Coordinates of C-alpha atoms and ligand atoms in Angstrom, one line a residue:
S1 CA 45.5 72.8 124.8
Q2 CA 47.2 75.1 127.2
Q3 CA 50.8 74.7 128.1
T4 CA 52.4 75.7 131.3
L5 CA 56.1 76.3 131.4
S6 CA 58.2 74.7 134.1
I7 CA 60.5 77.0 136.0
P8 CA 63.7 75.6 134.5
T9 CA 62.2 75.9 131.0
L10 CA 61.2 79.5 131.7
I11 CA 64.7 80.3 133.0
M12 CA 66.2 78.7 129.9
R13 CA 64.0 80.7 127.6
L14 CA 64.9 84.0 129.4
F15 CA 68.5 83.0 129.1
V16 CA 68.3 82.4 125.4
L17 CA 66.3 85.7 125.0
S18 CA 69.0 87.6 126.9
L19 CA 71.7 86.1 124.6
C20 CA 69.8 87.4 121.6
C21 CA 69.5 90.8 123.1
L22 CA 73.2 90.8 123.8
Q23 CA 74.0 90.0 120.2
L24 CA 71.6 92.7 119.0
A25 CA 73.3 95.2 121.3
L26 CA 76.7 94.2 119.9
L27 CA 75.4 94.7 116.4
A28 CA 73.9 98.1 117.3
S29 CA 77.3 99.3 118.6
A30 CA 78.9 99.0 115.2
V31 CA 79.8 102.3 113.6
K32 CA 77.0 103.7 111.4
E33 CA 77.3 103.2 107.7
D34 CA 76.8 106.9 107.0
E35 CA 79.1 108.2 109.7
E36 CA 81.6 110.7 108.1
L37 CA 84.2 110.5 110.9
F38 CA 84.8 114.2 111.2
D39 CA 87.3 114.9 114.0
W40 CA 87.7 111.2 114.6
Q41 CA 91.4 110.5 115.5
E42 CA 93.6 107.8 114.3
F43 CA 95.8 106.2 117.1
H44 CA 98.7 104.0 116.2
L45 CA 99.3 101.7 119.1
T46 CA 102.4 99.7 120.0
I47 CA 101.4 96.9 122.4
E48 CA 104.1 94.9 123.9
N49 CA 102.3 92.0 125.8
P50 CA 99.4 89.8 125.0
Q51 CA 97.6 90.7 128.2
A52 CA 97.6 94.4 127.3
A53 CA 96.5 93.4 123.8
A54 CA 93.5 91.6 125.2
T55 CA 92.6 94.5 127.5
V56 CA 92.8 97.0 124.6
R57 CA 90.8 94.7 122.3
H58 CA 88.1 94.4 125.0
Y59 CA 87.9 98.2 125.4
V60 CA 87.8 98.9 121.7
N61 CA 85.2 96.2 121.0
A62 CA 82.9 97.7 123.6
R63 CA 82.9 101.0 121.8
D64 CA 82.1 102.6 118.4
F65 CA 85.7 102.6 117.3
L66 CA 87.0 101.6 113.9
V67 CA 89.8 99.1 113.7
A68 CA 91.6 98.3 110.5
N69 CA 92.5 94.7 111.1
E70 CA 92.1 93.4 114.6
N71 CA 94.3 90.5 113.8
H72 CA 97.2 92.8 114.4
L73 CA 96.1 94.1 117.8
G74 CA 98.7 92.7 120.0
Y75 CA 101.6 94.2 118.0
T76 CA 100.9 97.5 116.3
E77 CA 97.5 98.7 115.2
S78 CA 95.6 101.7 114.1
V79 CA 92.3 102.5 115.8
V80 CA 90.0 105.3 114.8
V81 CA 88.3 107.0 117.8
P82 CA 85.3 109.4 117.9
P83 CA 86.1 112.8 119.3
Q84 CA 84.1 112.4 122.5
E85 CA 86.1 109.2 123.4
V86 CA 89.6 110.6 122.7
I87 CA 90.5 111.8 126.2
G88 CA 89.1 108.6 127.8
F89 CA 91.1 106.4 125.4
M90 CA 94.3 108.4 126.1
A91 CA 93.8 107.9 129.9
F92 CA 93.1 104.2 129.4
L93 CA 96.3 103.7 127.3
G94 CA 98.3 105.7 129.8
N95 CA 97.2 103.5 132.7
L96 CA 98.0 100.4 130.7
Q97 CA 101.4 101.9 129.7
V98 CA 100.6 101.3 126.0
K99 CA 102.6 103.5 123.7
Y100 CA 100.7 105.4 121.0
E101 CA 101.0 108.0 118.4
I102 CA 98.2 110.1 116.8
L103 CA 98.6 109.7 113.1
E104 CA 95.6 111.8 112.0
K105 CA 93.5 114.3 114.0
D106 CA 90.6 114.4 111.6
V107 CA 90.1 111.2 109.6
G108 CA 86.8 112.5 108.1
G109 CA 88.4 115.7 107.0
M110 CA 91.3 113.8 105.4
L111 CA 88.8 111.5 103.6
L112 CA 86.7 114.5 102.5
R113 CA 89.8 116.2 100.9
A114 CA 90.7 112.9 99.1
R115 CA 87.1 112.7 97.8
L116 CA 87.2 116.3 96.5
E117 CA 90.5 115.7 94.8
N118 CA 89.1 112.6 93.2
K119 CA 86.1 114.6 91.9
L120 CA 88.4 117.3 90.5
S121 CA 90.6 114.6 88.8
A122 CA 87.5 112.9 87.3
R123 CA 86.3 116.2 85.9
A124 CA 89.8 117.4 84.7
F125 CA 90.4 114.1 82.8
N126 CA 87.0 113.5 81.3
N127 CA 86.0 110.7 83.7
D128 CA 88.9 108.4 82.7
P129 CA 89.3 105.7 85.4
S130 CA 93.0 105.7 84.9
T131 CA 93.1 109.2 86.4
Y132 CA 90.6 109.0 89.3
F133 CA 89.1 106.4 91.6
A134 CA 86.0 105.0 89.8
Q135 CA 83.4 102.6 90.9
S136 CA 83.1 99.2 89.2
S137 CA 80.3 100.2 86.8
E138 CA 82.3 103.3 85.7
I139 CA 85.4 101.1 85.0
Y140 CA 83.3 98.7 83.0
T141 CA 81.8 101.5 80.9
W142 CA 85.3 102.8 80.2
M143 CA 86.5 99.4 79.2
E144 CA 83.5 99.0 76.9
G145 CA 84.7 102.2 75.2
L146 CA 88.2 100.7 74.8
V147 CA 86.8 97.6 73.2
S148 CA 84.8 99.6 70.7
Q149 CA 87.8 101.7 69.8
N150 CA 90.0 98.6 69.5
S151 CA 87.7 96.1 67.9
G152 CA 89.3 92.9 66.9
V153 CA 92.0 93.0 69.5
A154 CA 90.2 94.0 72.7
S155 CA 87.2 92.2 74.3
L156 CA 85.4 92.3 77.5
V157 CA 84.1 89.0 79.0
S158 CA 81.8 88.3 81.9
I159 CA 83.0 85.6 84.1
G160 CA 80.2 85.6 86.7
R161 CA 78.4 87.7 89.2
S162 CA 79.2 88.9 92.7
Y163 CA 77.0 88.0 95.7
E164 CA 75.0 91.2 95.2
G165 CA 74.7 90.5 91.5
R166 CA 77.4 92.8 90.1
N167 CA 79.2 91.8 86.9
L168 CA 82.6 90.2 87.2
R169 CA 84.5 91.2 84.1
V170 CA 87.8 90.6 82.4
L171 CA 89.3 92.7 79.6
R172 CA 91.4 90.8 77.1
L173 CA 93.9 92.3 74.7
N174 CA 94.8 89.8 72.0
M175 CA 97.2 91.6 69.6
N176 CA 98.6 90.1 66.4
G177 CA 95.8 87.6 65.9
G178 CA 94.7 84.5 67.8
S179 CA 94.0 84.0 71.4
N180 CA 96.1 81.0 72.3
K181 CA 99.3 82.8 73.3
P182 CA 100.7 82.6 76.9
V183 CA 98.7 84.8 79.2
I184 CA 99.7 87.6 81.5
F185 CA 96.8 87.9 83.9
I186 CA 96.5 90.9 86.2
D187 CA 93.8 91.5 88.8
A188 CA 93.0 94.2 91.4
A189 CA 90.6 95.0 94.2
I190 CA 90.3 91.6 95.7
H191 CA 90.4 93.8 98.8
A192 CA 87.8 96.4 98.7
R193 CA 89.6 99.4 100.2
E194 CA 92.7 99.2 98.1
W195 CA 91.6 101.8 95.5
L196 CA 95.1 102.5 94.0
A197 CA 95.2 98.9 92.7
P198 CA 92.4 99.1 90.1
A199 CA 93.4 102.6 89.2
T200 CA 97.0 101.5 88.5
L201 CA 95.7 98.5 86.5
N202 CA 93.6 100.9 84.4
Y203 CA 96.6 103.1 83.9
I204 CA 98.6 100.1 82.6
V205 CA 95.8 99.0 80.2
K206 CA 95.7 102.5 78.7
Q207 CA 99.4 102.8 78.5
L208 CA 99.9 99.4 76.8
I209 CA 97.3 100.3 74.2
N210 CA 98.7 103.7 73.5
D211 CA 102.3 102.5 73.3
Y212 CA 101.3 99.6 71.1
K213 CA 99.5 102.0 68.7
A214 CA 102.5 104.4 68.8
G215 CA 104.7 101.6 67.5
N216 CA 106.8 101.2 70.7
S217 CA 108.9 98.2 69.8
E218 CA 109.3 96.9 73.4
V219 CA 105.5 97.0 74.0
R220 CA 104.8 95.5 70.5
T221 CA 107.0 92.5 71.4
L222 CA 105.4 92.0 74.8
M223 CA 101.9 92.2 73.4
N224 CA 102.5 90.1 70.3
K225 CA 104.1 87.4 72.4
F226 CA 101.5 87.3 75.2
D227 CA 97.7 87.7 75.5
W228 CA 97.0 90.2 78.3
H229 CA 93.9 89.7 80.6
F230 CA 92.9 92.3 83.1
M231 CA 90.3 91.9 85.9
P232 CA 90.0 95.4 87.4
V233 CA 87.6 94.6 90.3
V234 CA 87.6 91.1 91.7
N235 CA 85.4 92.1 94.6
P236 CA 82.9 94.8 93.3
D237 CA 80.4 94.5 96.1
G238 CA 83.0 95.4 98.7
Y239 CA 84.8 97.9 96.4
D240 CA 81.6 99.9 95.6
Y241 CA 80.6 99.7 99.3
T242 CA 83.8 101.6 100.2
F243 CA 82.5 104.6 98.2
R244 CA 79.4 105.0 100.4
S245 CA 80.8 107.1 103.3
S246 CA 83.9 107.6 105.4
S247 CA 83.0 104.8 107.8
T248 CA 82.7 102.3 105.0
R249 CA 85.9 103.6 103.3
Y250 CA 88.2 101.0 104.9
W251 CA 86.0 97.9 104.3
R252 CA 88.2 95.0 103.1
K253 CA 86.1 91.9 102.6
T254 CA 83.2 90.7 100.4
R255 CA 79.6 91.6 101.4
K256 CA 78.0 88.2 101.8
P257 CA 76.3 88.0 105.1
Y258 CA 77.5 85.6 107.8
R259 CA 75.4 85.4 110.9
F260 CA 75.9 88.8 112.6
A261 CA 78.7 89.9 110.3
Y262 CA 79.4 90.5 106.6
G263 CA 81.9 89.2 104.2
A264 CA 84.8 86.8 104.0
D265 CA 88.4 87.9 103.1
P266 CA 88.6 86.8 99.5
N267 CA 92.4 86.6 99.7
R268 CA 92.0 83.9 102.4
N269 CA 89.3 82.1 100.6
F270 CA 91.3 80.2 97.9
D271 CA 91.7 76.5 98.1
F272 CA 95.3 76.2 99.0
M273 CA 96.3 75.9 102.7
F274 CA 92.7 77.0 103.4
G275 CA 92.3 78.1 107.1
G276 CA 96.1 78.1 107.7
P277 CA 98.3 80.8 109.2
G278 CA 97.1 84.4 109.1
T279 CA 93.4 83.5 108.8
S280 CA 90.4 83.6 111.2
N281 CA 87.3 81.5 111.6
N282 CA 85.4 84.4 113.2
P283 CA 83.0 86.0 110.6
S284 CA 83.5 89.5 112.2
S285 CA 87.2 89.3 111.6
D286 CA 88.8 91.2 108.7
I287 CA 90.7 88.0 107.8
Y288 CA 87.8 85.6 108.1
H289 CA 88.5 82.8 105.6
G290 CA 84.8 82.0 105.0
P291 CA 83.0 78.7 105.8
N292 CA 84.9 76.8 103.1
A293 CA 87.3 77.5 100.2
F294 CA 85.6 79.4 97.3
S295 CA 82.5 80.1 99.4
E296 CA 82.5 83.6 97.8
P297 CA 81.0 83.8 94.3
E298 CA 83.8 86.2 93.4
T299 CA 86.7 83.8 94.2
K300 CA 84.8 80.9 92.7
A301 CA 84.4 82.8 89.4
L302 CA 88.0 84.0 89.3
S303 CA 89.4 80.5 90.1
D304 CA 87.1 78.9 87.4
Y305 CA 88.3 81.4 84.9
L306 CA 92.0 80.9 85.7
T307 CA 91.5 77.1 85.6
G308 CA 90.0 77.5 82.1
I309 CA 93.2 79.3 80.8
R310 CA 95.5 77.2 82.9
N311 CA 97.7 76.0 80.0
Q312 CA 98.3 79.6 78.7
L313 CA 98.9 80.9 82.2
Q314 CA 101.5 78.3 82.9
Q315 CA 103.6 79.8 80.1
G316 CA 102.8 83.3 81.4
M317 CA 102.3 85.1 84.7
Y318 CA 99.7 85.9 87.3
I319 CA 99.9 89.3 89.1
S320 CA 97.5 90.4 91.8
F321 CA 97.6 94.1 92.7
H322 CA 97.1 95.0 96.4
T323 CA 97.9 98.1 98.5
Y324 CA 99.7 99.2 100.4
G325 CA 103.3 99.2 101.7
Q326 CA 105.7 98.8 98.7
W327 CA 106.5 95.2 98.5
W328 CA 106.8 92.9 95.5
L329 CA 105.7 89.7 97.2
T330 CA 106.8 86.2 96.0
P331 CA 105.0 83.0 96.9
P332 CA 104.4 81.0 99.0
G333 CA 102.6 83.5 101.3
Y334 CA 101.4 81.0 103.9
T335 CA 104.9 80.2 105.2
R336 CA 108.3 81.8 105.7
S337 CA 110.0 78.6 104.5
L338 CA 111.8 79.2 101.2
P339 CA 110.5 77.4 98.1
S340 CA 112.8 75.3 95.9
D341 CA 112.7 78.0 93.2
H342 CA 113.4 80.8 95.6
T343 CA 116.4 82.1 93.7
E344 CA 114.5 82.4 90.4
M345 CA 111.5 84.0 92.0
M346 CA 113.8 86.6 93.7
R347 CA 115.6 87.2 90.4
V348 CA 112.4 88.1 88.6
G349 CA 111.0 90.1 91.6
N350 CA 114.2 92.0 91.9
A351 CA 113.8 93.1 88.2
A352 CA 110.5 94.7 89.2
A353 CA 112.1 96.5 92.2
A354 CA 115.0 97.7 90.0
A355 CA 112.6 99.0 87.3
I356 CA 110.6 100.9 90.0
R357 CA 113.7 102.4 91.5
A358 CA 114.8 103.6 88.1
V359 CA 111.5 105.4 87.4
S360 CA 110.8 107.0 90.8
G361 CA 113.5 106.1 93.2
Q362 CA 110.9 104.3 95.4
N363 CA 112.0 101.2 97.3
F364 CA 110.0 98.0 96.9
R365 CA 111.1 95.1 99.1
V366 CA 111.1 91.7 97.4
G367 CA 110.3 88.3 99.0
Q368 CA 107.8 86.2 100.8
P369 CA 105.6 88.3 103.1
A370 CA 106.7 86.9 106.4
N371 CA 110.3 87.4 105.4
V372 CA 110.1 91.0 104.5
G373 CA 108.2 92.5 107.4
L374 CA 104.6 91.3 106.8
Y375 CA 103.0 88.2 108.1
E376 CA 102.1 84.7 106.9
A377 CA 98.8 84.5 105.1
A378 CA 97.2 81.3 103.8
G379 CA 94.4 80.9 101.2
G380 CA 95.7 83.7 99.0
S381 CA 95.1 83.8 95.3
Y382 CA 98.7 83.9 94.2
D383 CA 99.6 80.8 96.3
W384 CA 96.6 78.9 94.8
V385 CA 97.6 79.9 91.2
K386 CA 101.2 78.8 91.7
Y387 CA 100.7 75.6 93.7
R388 CA 97.3 74.4 92.4
L389 CA 97.4 75.6 88.8
G390 CA 101.2 75.1 88.4
V391 CA 101.9 78.7 87.3
K392 CA 105.5 79.3 88.2
Y393 CA 105.5 83.1 88.0
S394 CA 102.9 84.4 90.4
F395 CA 103.3 87.7 92.3
T396 CA 101.4 90.0 94.7
P397 CA 102.7 93.6 94.5
E398 CA 101.7 95.9 97.4
L399 CA 101.6 99.3 95.8
R400 CA 102.3 102.8 97.2
P401 CA 102.8 104.3 99.7
Y402 CA 105.6 102.9 101.9
Y403 CA 104.2 101.1 104.9
N404 CA 103.7 103.2 108.0
G405 CA 100.9 101.3 109.8
S406 CA 98.3 104.0 109.1
L407 CA 94.8 103.6 107.5
S408 CA 95.3 106.6 105.3
G409 CA 97.8 104.5 103.3
F410 CA 94.7 102.9 101.8
S411 CA 93.2 106.3 100.8
P412 CA 95.8 108.2 98.8
S413 CA 95.0 111.3 96.7
A414 CA 94.1 110.7 93.1
R415 CA 97.3 112.5 92.3
E416 CA 99.1 109.3 93.3
I417 CA 97.6 107.3 90.4
P418 CA 100.0 108.5 87.6
N419 CA 103.0 108.1 90.1
S420 CA 101.9 104.5 90.9
G421 CA 100.9 103.8 87.3
K422 CA 104.3 104.9 85.8
E423 CA 106.4 102.8 88.2
I424 CA 104.2 99.7 88.1
Y425 CA 103.9 99.8 84.3
Q426 CA 107.7 99.6 84.1
A427 CA 107.8 96.9 86.7
V428 CA 105.3 94.8 84.9
K429 CA 107.1 95.1 81.6
A430 CA 110.4 94.2 83.4
V431 CA 109.1 91.0 85.0
V432 CA 107.5 89.9 81.8
K433 CA 110.7 90.4 79.9
E434 CA 112.5 88.3 82.5
I435 CA 110.4 85.3 81.6
M436 CA 110.5 85.5 77.8
Ligands
ZN1 ZN1 95.1 93.5 99.9

């Protein structure tokens, strides 16, 4: 039978249709995945009032700009602008009396140089992922090699799969027999773009094995007393995605689709203070906490694994490598209020900072994020490990370089790997010695 639409129904349908088109248009305005960002300029903005922040956000969202973390728009923020928009953006900021600084005149060129240096490093050091930035499958292949060279003490376990089906793997080093010792668990690349974190983890794995074999008494003691578990890439979908092009280089989240956006922030997705300060319920935000705690297969797998070794972990330590800024962060991250064991956490954290200073002279600030120049962030892995699993010693180091608000801090040259590796290796040994 034929159906005639009433006028109000027709208007309603046109309205719905136009909403769909609007969303498609917004989707289409996103920066293309293969855009190499040559001559794109990085602006560092200092915005002093919320009204200006809203105006800037509106302007930026309507264009093909790249924003690191729009959560911070309103204070200081980096925005990457295509060459044809630079003059217009400067005029807009001038009118609004927003102060800015141009941090990089050719983001694509800078990233291309970093990519070439990475290739050279890979070639010079025989594709060893403790010397260059390797994708997840390359790291796993390298770890398989370590396991076969160190059979009986090294093993590689699968703890699940990512949303896109990549392996989630943990390397275990169980020296001196047995596997029931207290555990030092170190992970990296919960955040996709933080490449120096897994590279530093790989460096430490290699150094521990070498020093153990060489009979270094300090390392022998630390490895005989503890089992060491390493998860180099917690978020392999996001991490591998950042290798695709310059425009994907600064991806932070997982890659699970949510309506018209992708990914949740895995370090806001843990089941402690879920949805609290420093998180967003907007799927297109860089700090989207996800629809519920452990909605991401990656955080679910990691939390299940850690729960399984809970008793060993309570006698040991959890360390989650992030970049960048040079902080040795203590929990809780969701608040600036001091915990009851503040003095003890600072004592151990300060040992890390002192060890780093002794190696390289670099300054790492120690404390809860909101008390040392960062911000409150709920739903993070280290808070969950401490307050849900009862693991006293839980840290989040933010590796090199020192914070300057730029995006390029996430994309250092491969030459920084040994510098970071050396200082963080000493820091990790120092904190473990403090709890023995
Ligand atoms: Zn991070």
